[in-house]
PDB file of C-alpha atoms in Angstrom:
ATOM      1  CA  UNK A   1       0.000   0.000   0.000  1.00  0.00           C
ATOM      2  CA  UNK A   2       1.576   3.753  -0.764  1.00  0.00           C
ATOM      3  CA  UNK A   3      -0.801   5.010   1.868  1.00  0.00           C
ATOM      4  CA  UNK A   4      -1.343   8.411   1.359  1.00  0.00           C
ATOM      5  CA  UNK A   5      -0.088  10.418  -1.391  1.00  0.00           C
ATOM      6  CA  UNK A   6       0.083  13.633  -2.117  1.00  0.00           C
ATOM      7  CA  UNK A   7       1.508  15.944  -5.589  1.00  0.00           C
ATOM      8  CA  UNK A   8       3.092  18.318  -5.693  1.00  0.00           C
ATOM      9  CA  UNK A   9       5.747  17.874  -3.159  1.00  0.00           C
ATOM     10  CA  UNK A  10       6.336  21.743  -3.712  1.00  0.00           C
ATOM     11  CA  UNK A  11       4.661  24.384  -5.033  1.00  0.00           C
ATOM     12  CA  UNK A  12       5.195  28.561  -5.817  1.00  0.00           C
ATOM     13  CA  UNK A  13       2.437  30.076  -7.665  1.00  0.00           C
ATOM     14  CA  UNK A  14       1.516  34.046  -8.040  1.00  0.00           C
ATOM     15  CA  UNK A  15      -1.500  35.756  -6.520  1.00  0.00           C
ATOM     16  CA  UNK A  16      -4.448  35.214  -9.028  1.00  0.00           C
ATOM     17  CA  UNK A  17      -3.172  32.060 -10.061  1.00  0.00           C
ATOM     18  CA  UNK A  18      -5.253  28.425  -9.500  1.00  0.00           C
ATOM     19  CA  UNK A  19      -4.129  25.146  -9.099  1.00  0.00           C
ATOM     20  CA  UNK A  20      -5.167  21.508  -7.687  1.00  0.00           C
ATOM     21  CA  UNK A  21      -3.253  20.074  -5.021  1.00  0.00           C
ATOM     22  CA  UNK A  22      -3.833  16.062  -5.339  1.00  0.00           C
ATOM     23  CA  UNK A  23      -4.408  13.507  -2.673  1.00  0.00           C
ATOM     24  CA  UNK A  24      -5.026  10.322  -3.484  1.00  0.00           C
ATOM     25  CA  UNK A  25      -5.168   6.603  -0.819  1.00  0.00           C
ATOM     26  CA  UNK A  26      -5.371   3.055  -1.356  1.00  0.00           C
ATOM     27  CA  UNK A  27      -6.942   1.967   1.987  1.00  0.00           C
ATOM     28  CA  UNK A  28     -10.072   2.228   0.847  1.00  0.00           C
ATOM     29  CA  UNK A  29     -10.707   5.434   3.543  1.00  0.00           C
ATOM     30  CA  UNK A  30     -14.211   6.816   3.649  1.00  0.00           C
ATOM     31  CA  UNK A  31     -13.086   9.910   5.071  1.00  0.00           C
ATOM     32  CA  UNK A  32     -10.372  11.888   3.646  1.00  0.00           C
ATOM     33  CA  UNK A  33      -9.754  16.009   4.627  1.00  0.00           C
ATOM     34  CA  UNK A  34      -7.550  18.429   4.129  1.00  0.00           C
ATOM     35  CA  UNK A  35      -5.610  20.574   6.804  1.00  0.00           C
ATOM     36  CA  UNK A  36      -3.352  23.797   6.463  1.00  0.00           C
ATOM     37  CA  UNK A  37      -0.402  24.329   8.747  1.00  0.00           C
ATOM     38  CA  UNK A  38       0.820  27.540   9.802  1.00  0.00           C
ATOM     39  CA  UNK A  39       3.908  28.426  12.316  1.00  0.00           C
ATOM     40  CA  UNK A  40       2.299  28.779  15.948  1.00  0.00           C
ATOM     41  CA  UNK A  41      -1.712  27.731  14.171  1.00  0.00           C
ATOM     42  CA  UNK A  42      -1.332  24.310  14.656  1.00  0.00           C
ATOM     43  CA  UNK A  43      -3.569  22.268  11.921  1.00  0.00           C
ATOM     44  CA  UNK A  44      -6.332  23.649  11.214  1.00  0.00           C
ATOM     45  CA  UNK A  45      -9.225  21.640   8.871  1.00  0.00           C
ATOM     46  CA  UNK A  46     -10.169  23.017   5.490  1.00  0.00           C
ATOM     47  CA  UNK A  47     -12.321  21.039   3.895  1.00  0.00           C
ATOM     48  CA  UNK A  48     -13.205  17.000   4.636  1.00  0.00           C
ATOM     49  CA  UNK A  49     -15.350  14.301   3.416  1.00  0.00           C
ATOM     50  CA  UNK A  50     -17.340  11.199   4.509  1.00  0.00           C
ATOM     51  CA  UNK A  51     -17.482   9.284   1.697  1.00  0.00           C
ATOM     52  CA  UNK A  52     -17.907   9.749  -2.829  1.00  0.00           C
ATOM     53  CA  UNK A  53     -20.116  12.640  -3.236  1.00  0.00           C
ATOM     54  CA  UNK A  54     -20.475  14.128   0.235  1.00  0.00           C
ATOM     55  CA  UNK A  55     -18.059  17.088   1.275  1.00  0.00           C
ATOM     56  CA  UNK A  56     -18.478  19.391   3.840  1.00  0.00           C
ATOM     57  CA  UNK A  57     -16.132  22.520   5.468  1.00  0.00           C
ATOM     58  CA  UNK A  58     -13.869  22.699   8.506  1.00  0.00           C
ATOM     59  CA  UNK A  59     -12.634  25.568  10.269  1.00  0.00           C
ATOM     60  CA  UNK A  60     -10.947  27.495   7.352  1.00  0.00           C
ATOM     61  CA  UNK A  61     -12.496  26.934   4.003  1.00  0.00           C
ATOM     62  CA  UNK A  62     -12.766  30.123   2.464  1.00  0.00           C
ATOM     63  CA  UNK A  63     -10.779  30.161  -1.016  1.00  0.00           C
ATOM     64  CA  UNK A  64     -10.610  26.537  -1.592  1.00  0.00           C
ATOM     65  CA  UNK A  65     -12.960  24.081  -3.038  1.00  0.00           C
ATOM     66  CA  UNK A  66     -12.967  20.127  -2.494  1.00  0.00           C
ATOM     67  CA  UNK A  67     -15.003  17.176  -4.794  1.00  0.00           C
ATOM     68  CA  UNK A  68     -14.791  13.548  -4.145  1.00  0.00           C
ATOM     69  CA  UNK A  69     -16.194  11.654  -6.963  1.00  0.00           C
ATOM     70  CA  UNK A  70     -14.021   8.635  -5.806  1.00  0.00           C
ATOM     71  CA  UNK A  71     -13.164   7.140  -3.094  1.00  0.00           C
ATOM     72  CA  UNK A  72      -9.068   7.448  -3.328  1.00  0.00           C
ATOM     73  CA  UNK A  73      -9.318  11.059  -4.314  1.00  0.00           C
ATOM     74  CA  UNK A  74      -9.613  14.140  -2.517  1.00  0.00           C
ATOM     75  CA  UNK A  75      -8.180  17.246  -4.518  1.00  0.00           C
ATOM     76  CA  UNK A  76      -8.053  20.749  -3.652  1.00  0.00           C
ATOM     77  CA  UNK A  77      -8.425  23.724  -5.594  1.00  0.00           C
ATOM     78  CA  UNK A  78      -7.228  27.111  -5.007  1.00  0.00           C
ATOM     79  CA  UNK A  79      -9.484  29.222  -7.146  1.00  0.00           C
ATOM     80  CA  UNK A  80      -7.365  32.219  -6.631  1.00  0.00           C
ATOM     81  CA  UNK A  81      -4.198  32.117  -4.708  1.00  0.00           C
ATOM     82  CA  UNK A  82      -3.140  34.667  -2.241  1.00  0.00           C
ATOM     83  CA  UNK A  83      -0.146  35.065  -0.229  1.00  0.00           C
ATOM     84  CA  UNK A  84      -2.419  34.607   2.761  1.00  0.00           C
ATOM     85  CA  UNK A  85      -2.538  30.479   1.593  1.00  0.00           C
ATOM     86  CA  UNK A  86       0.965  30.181   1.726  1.00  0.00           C
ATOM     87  CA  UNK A  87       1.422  27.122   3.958  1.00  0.00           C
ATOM     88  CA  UNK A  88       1.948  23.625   4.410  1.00  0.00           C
ATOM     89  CA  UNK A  89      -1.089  21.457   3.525  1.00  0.00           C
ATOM     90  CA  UNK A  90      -1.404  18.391   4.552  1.00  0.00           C
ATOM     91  CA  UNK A  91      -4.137  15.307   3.546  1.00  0.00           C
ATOM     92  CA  UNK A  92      -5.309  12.639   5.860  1.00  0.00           C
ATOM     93  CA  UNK A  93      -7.828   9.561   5.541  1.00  0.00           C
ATOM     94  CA  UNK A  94      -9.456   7.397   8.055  1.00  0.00           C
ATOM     95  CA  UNK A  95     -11.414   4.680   8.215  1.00  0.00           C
ATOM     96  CA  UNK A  96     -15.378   5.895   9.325  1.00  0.00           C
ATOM     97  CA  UNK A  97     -15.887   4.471  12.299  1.00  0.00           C
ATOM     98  CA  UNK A  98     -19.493   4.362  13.344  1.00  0.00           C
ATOM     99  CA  UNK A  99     -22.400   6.895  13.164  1.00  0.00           C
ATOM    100  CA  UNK A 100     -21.589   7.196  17.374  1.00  0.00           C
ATOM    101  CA  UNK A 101     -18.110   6.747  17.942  1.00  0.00           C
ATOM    102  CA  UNK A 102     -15.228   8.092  16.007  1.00  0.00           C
ATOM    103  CA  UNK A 103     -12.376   5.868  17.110  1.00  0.00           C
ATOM    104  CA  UNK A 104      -9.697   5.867  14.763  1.00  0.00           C
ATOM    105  CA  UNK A 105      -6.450   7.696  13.812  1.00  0.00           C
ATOM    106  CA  UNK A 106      -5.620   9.427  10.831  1.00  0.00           C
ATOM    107  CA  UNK A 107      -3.074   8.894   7.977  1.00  0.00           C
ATOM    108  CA  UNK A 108      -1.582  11.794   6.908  1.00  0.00           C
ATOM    109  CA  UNK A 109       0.325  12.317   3.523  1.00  0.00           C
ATOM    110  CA  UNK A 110       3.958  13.791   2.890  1.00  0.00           C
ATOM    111  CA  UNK A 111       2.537  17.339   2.789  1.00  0.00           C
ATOM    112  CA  UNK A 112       2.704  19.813  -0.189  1.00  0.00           C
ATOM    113  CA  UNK A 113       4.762  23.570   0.639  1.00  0.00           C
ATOM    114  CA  UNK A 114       2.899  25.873  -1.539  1.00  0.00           C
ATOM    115  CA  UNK A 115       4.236  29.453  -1.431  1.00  0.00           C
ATOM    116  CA  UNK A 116       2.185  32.138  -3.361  1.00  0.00           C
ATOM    117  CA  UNK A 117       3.954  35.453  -3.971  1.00  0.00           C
TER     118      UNK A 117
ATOM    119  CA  UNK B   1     -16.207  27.320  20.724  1.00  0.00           C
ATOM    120  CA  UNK B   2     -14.084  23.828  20.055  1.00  0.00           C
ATOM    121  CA  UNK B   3     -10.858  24.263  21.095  1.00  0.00           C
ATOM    122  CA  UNK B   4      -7.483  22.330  22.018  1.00  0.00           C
ATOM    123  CA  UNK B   5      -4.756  23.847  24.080  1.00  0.00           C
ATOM    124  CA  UNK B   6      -0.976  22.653  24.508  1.00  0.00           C
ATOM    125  CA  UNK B   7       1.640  23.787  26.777  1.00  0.00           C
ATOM    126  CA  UNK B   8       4.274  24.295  26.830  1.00  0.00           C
ATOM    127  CA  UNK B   9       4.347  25.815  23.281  1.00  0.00           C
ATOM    128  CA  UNK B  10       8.315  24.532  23.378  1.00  0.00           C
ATOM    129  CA  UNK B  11      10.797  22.769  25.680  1.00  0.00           C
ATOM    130  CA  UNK B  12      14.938  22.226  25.797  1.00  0.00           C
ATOM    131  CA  UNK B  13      16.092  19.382  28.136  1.00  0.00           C
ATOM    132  CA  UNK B  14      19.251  17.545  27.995  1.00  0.00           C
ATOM    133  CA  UNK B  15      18.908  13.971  27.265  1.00  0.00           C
ATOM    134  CA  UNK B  16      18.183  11.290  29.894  1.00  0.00           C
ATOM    135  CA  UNK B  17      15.924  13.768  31.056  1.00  0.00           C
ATOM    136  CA  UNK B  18      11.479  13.016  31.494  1.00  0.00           C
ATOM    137  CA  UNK B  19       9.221  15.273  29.896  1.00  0.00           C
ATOM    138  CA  UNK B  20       5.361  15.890  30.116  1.00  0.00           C
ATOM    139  CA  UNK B  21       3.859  17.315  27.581  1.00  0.00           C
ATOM    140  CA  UNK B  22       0.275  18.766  28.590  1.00  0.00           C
ATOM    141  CA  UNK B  23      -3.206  18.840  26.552  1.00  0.00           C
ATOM    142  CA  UNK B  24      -6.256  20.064  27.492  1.00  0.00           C
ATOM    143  CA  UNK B  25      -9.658  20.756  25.508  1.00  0.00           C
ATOM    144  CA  UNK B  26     -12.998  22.199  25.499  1.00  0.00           C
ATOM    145  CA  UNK B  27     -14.431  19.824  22.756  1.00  0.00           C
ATOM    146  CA  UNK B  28     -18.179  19.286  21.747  1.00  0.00           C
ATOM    147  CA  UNK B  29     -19.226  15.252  22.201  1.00  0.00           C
ATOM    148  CA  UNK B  30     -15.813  14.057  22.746  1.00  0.00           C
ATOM    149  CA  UNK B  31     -14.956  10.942  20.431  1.00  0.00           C
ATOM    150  CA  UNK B  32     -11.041  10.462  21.136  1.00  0.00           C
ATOM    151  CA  UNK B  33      -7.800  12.161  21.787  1.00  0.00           C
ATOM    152  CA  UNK B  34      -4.736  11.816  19.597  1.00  0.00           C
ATOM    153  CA  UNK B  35      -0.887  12.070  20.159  1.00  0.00           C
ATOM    154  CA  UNK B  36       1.152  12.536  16.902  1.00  0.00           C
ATOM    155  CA  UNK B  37       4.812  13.228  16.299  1.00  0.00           C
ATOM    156  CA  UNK B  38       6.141  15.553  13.762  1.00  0.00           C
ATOM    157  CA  UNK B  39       9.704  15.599  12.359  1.00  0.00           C
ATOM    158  CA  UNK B  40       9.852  18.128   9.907  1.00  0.00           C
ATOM    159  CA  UNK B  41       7.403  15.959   7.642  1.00  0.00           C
ATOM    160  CA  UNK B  42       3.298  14.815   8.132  1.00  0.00           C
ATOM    161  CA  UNK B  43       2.432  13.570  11.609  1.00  0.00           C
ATOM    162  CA  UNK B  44       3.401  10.387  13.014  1.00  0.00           C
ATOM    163  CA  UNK B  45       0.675   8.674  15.318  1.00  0.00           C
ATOM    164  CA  UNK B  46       1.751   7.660  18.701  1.00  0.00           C
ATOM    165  CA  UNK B  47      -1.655   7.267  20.659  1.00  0.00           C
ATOM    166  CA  UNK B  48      -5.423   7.156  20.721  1.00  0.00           C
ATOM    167  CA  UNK B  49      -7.138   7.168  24.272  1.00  0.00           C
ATOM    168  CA  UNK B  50     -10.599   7.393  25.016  1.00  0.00           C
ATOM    169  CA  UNK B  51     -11.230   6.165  28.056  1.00  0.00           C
ATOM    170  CA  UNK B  52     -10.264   8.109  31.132  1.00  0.00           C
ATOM    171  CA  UNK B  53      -7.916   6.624  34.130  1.00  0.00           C
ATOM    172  CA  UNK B  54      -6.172   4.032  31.308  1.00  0.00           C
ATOM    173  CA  UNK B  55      -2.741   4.866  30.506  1.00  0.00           C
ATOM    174  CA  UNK B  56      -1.277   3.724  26.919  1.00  0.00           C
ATOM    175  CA  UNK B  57       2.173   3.101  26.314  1.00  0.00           C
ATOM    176  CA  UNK B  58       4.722   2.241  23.695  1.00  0.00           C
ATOM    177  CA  UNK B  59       8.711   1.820  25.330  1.00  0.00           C
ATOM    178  CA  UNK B  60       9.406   5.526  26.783  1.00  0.00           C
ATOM    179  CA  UNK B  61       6.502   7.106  25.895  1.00  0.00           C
ATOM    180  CA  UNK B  62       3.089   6.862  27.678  1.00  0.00           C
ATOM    181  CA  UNK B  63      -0.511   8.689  27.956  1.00  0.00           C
ATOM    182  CA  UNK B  64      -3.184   9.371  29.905  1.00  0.00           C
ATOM    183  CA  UNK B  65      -6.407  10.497  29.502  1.00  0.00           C
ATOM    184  CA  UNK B  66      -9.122  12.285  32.262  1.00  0.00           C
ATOM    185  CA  UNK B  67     -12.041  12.633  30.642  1.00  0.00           C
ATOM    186  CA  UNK B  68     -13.647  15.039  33.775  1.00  0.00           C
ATOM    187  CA  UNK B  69     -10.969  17.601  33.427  1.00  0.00           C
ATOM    188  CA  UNK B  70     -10.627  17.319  30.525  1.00  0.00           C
ATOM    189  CA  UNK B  71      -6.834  17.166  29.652  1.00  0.00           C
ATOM    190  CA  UNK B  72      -4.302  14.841  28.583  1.00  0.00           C
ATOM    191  CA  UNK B  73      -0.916  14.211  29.163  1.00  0.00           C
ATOM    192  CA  UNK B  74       2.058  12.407  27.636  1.00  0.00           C
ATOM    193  CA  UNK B  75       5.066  11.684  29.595  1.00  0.00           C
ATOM    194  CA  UNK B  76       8.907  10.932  27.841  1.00  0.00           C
ATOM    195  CA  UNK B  77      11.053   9.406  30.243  1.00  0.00           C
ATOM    196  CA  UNK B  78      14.777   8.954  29.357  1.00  0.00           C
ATOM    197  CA  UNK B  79      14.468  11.541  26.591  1.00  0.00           C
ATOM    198  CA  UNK B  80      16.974  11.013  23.497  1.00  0.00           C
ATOM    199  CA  UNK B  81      17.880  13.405  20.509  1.00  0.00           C
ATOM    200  CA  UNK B  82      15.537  11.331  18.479  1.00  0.00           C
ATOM    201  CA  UNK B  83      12.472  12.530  20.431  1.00  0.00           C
ATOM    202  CA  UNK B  84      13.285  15.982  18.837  1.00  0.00           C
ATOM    203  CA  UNK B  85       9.608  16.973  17.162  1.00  0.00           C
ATOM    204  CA  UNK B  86       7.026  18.639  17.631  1.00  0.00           C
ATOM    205  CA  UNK B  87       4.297  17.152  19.628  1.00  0.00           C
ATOM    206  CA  UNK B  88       0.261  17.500  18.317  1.00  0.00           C
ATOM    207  CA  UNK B  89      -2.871  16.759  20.466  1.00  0.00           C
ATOM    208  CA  UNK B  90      -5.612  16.155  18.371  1.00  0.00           C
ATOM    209  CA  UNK B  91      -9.218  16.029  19.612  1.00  0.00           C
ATOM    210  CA  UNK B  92     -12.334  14.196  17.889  1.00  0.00           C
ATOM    211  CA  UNK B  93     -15.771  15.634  18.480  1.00  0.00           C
ATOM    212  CA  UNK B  94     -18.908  16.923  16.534  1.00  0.00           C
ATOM    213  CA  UNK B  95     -19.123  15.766  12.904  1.00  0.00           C
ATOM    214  CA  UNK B  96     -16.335  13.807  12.162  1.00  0.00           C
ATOM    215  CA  UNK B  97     -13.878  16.869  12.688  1.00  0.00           C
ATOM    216  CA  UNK B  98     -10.503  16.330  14.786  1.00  0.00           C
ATOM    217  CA  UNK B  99      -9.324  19.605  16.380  1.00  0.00           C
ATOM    218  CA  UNK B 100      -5.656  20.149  16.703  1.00  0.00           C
ATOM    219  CA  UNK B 101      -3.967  22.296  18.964  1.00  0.00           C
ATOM    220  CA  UNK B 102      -0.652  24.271  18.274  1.00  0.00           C
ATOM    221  CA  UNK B 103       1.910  21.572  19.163  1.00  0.00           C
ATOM    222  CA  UNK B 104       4.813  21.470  21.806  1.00  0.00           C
ATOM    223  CA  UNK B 105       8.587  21.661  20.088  1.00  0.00           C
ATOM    224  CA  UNK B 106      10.364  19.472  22.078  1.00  0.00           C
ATOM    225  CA  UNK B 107      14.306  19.657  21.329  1.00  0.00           C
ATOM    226  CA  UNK B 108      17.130  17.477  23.352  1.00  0.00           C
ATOM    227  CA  UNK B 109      20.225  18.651  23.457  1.00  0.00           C
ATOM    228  CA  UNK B 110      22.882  15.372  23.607  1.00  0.00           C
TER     229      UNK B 110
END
């Protein structure tokens, strides 16, 4: 299994610009989100999703956008980068757990260092 | 407001030293609470507790959760360079959502 993977590694885009960032897993994860990561922020969610077809936002989801229309994928899309999203993102998947009881840990991908000048 | 709180934000000890690293939360419908290491790269996971009173451990490290007052603690005893990370607390609640707090930098000096 590769786990979690994430492209690109690195990133450097202008202000304006758009990209993807991909995340992809082969453990067959219903839930899969997405989590910046500032100096002295901690994580904090963007975006996350339960399952093909079903997204929903975390804490800090203005300027991105999320769709799941499998179950391995889970990209993100900067519409229009600002130097306010330069960070480190990061992509994690879990199993589901139950409707009751969330139980399990996260897998978390290599991370992608996007810098937007 | 959900929230997770670490202190300290940072640490220096010299190695052979213990460490406890300190967690607390204010977390709607508490699931679970998560350790993870991070070495310059994605978080490692170390622990999951849920239960209060029942300490988890793996070789130096070791956990504990109390559910009433609400905190969490993880103790390194013996400390060596390679515990040099940054330590997250991670908190499971509401809606599938695991709240992180800011992390403690833990660096041992040889």
């Amino acid at each position: 299994n590769a786990g979690v993977t994430q492209t690109p590694k690195f990133q450097v885009l202008k202000t304006g610009q758009s990209m993807t960032l991909q995340c992809a897993q082969d453990m067959n994860h219903e839930y899969m989100s997405w989590y910046r990561q500032d100096p002295g922020m901690g994580l904090r969610l963007i975006h996350y999703s339960v399952g093909a077809g079903i997204t929903d936002q975390g804490e800090v989801p203005n300027g991105y956008n999320v769709s799941r229309s499998t179950t391995e994928d889970f990209p993100l899309r900067l519409l229009s980068a600002a130097p306010s999203q330069t960070s480190v993102y990061f992509c994690a998947s879990r199993p589901l757990g139950t409707s009751q009881i969330t139980y399990n840990e996260q897998f978390f991908g290599p991370g992608t260092r996007l810098t937007v000048l | 407001e959900d929230k997770v709180v670490q202190s300290p934000l940072s640490l220096v000890v010299h190695e052979g030293d213990t460490v406890t690293l300190n967690c607390s939360y204010e977390v709607t419908n508490f699931r679970s609470l998560l350790w993870y290491k991070q070495e310059k790269k994605a978080p490692t996971f170390l622990f999951m507790l849920t239960s209060s009173g029942i300490e988890k451990k793996s070789g130096r490290l070791s956990s504990i959760l109390d559910k009433k007052e609400l905190f969490s603690i993880l103790n390194i005893t013996a400390t060596q360079t390679g515990d040099s990370a940054i330590y997250l607390c991670a908190v499971g609640g509401t809606g599938n959502q695991f709240y992180f707090g800011t992390g403690t930098s833990l660096t041992v000096i040889p």
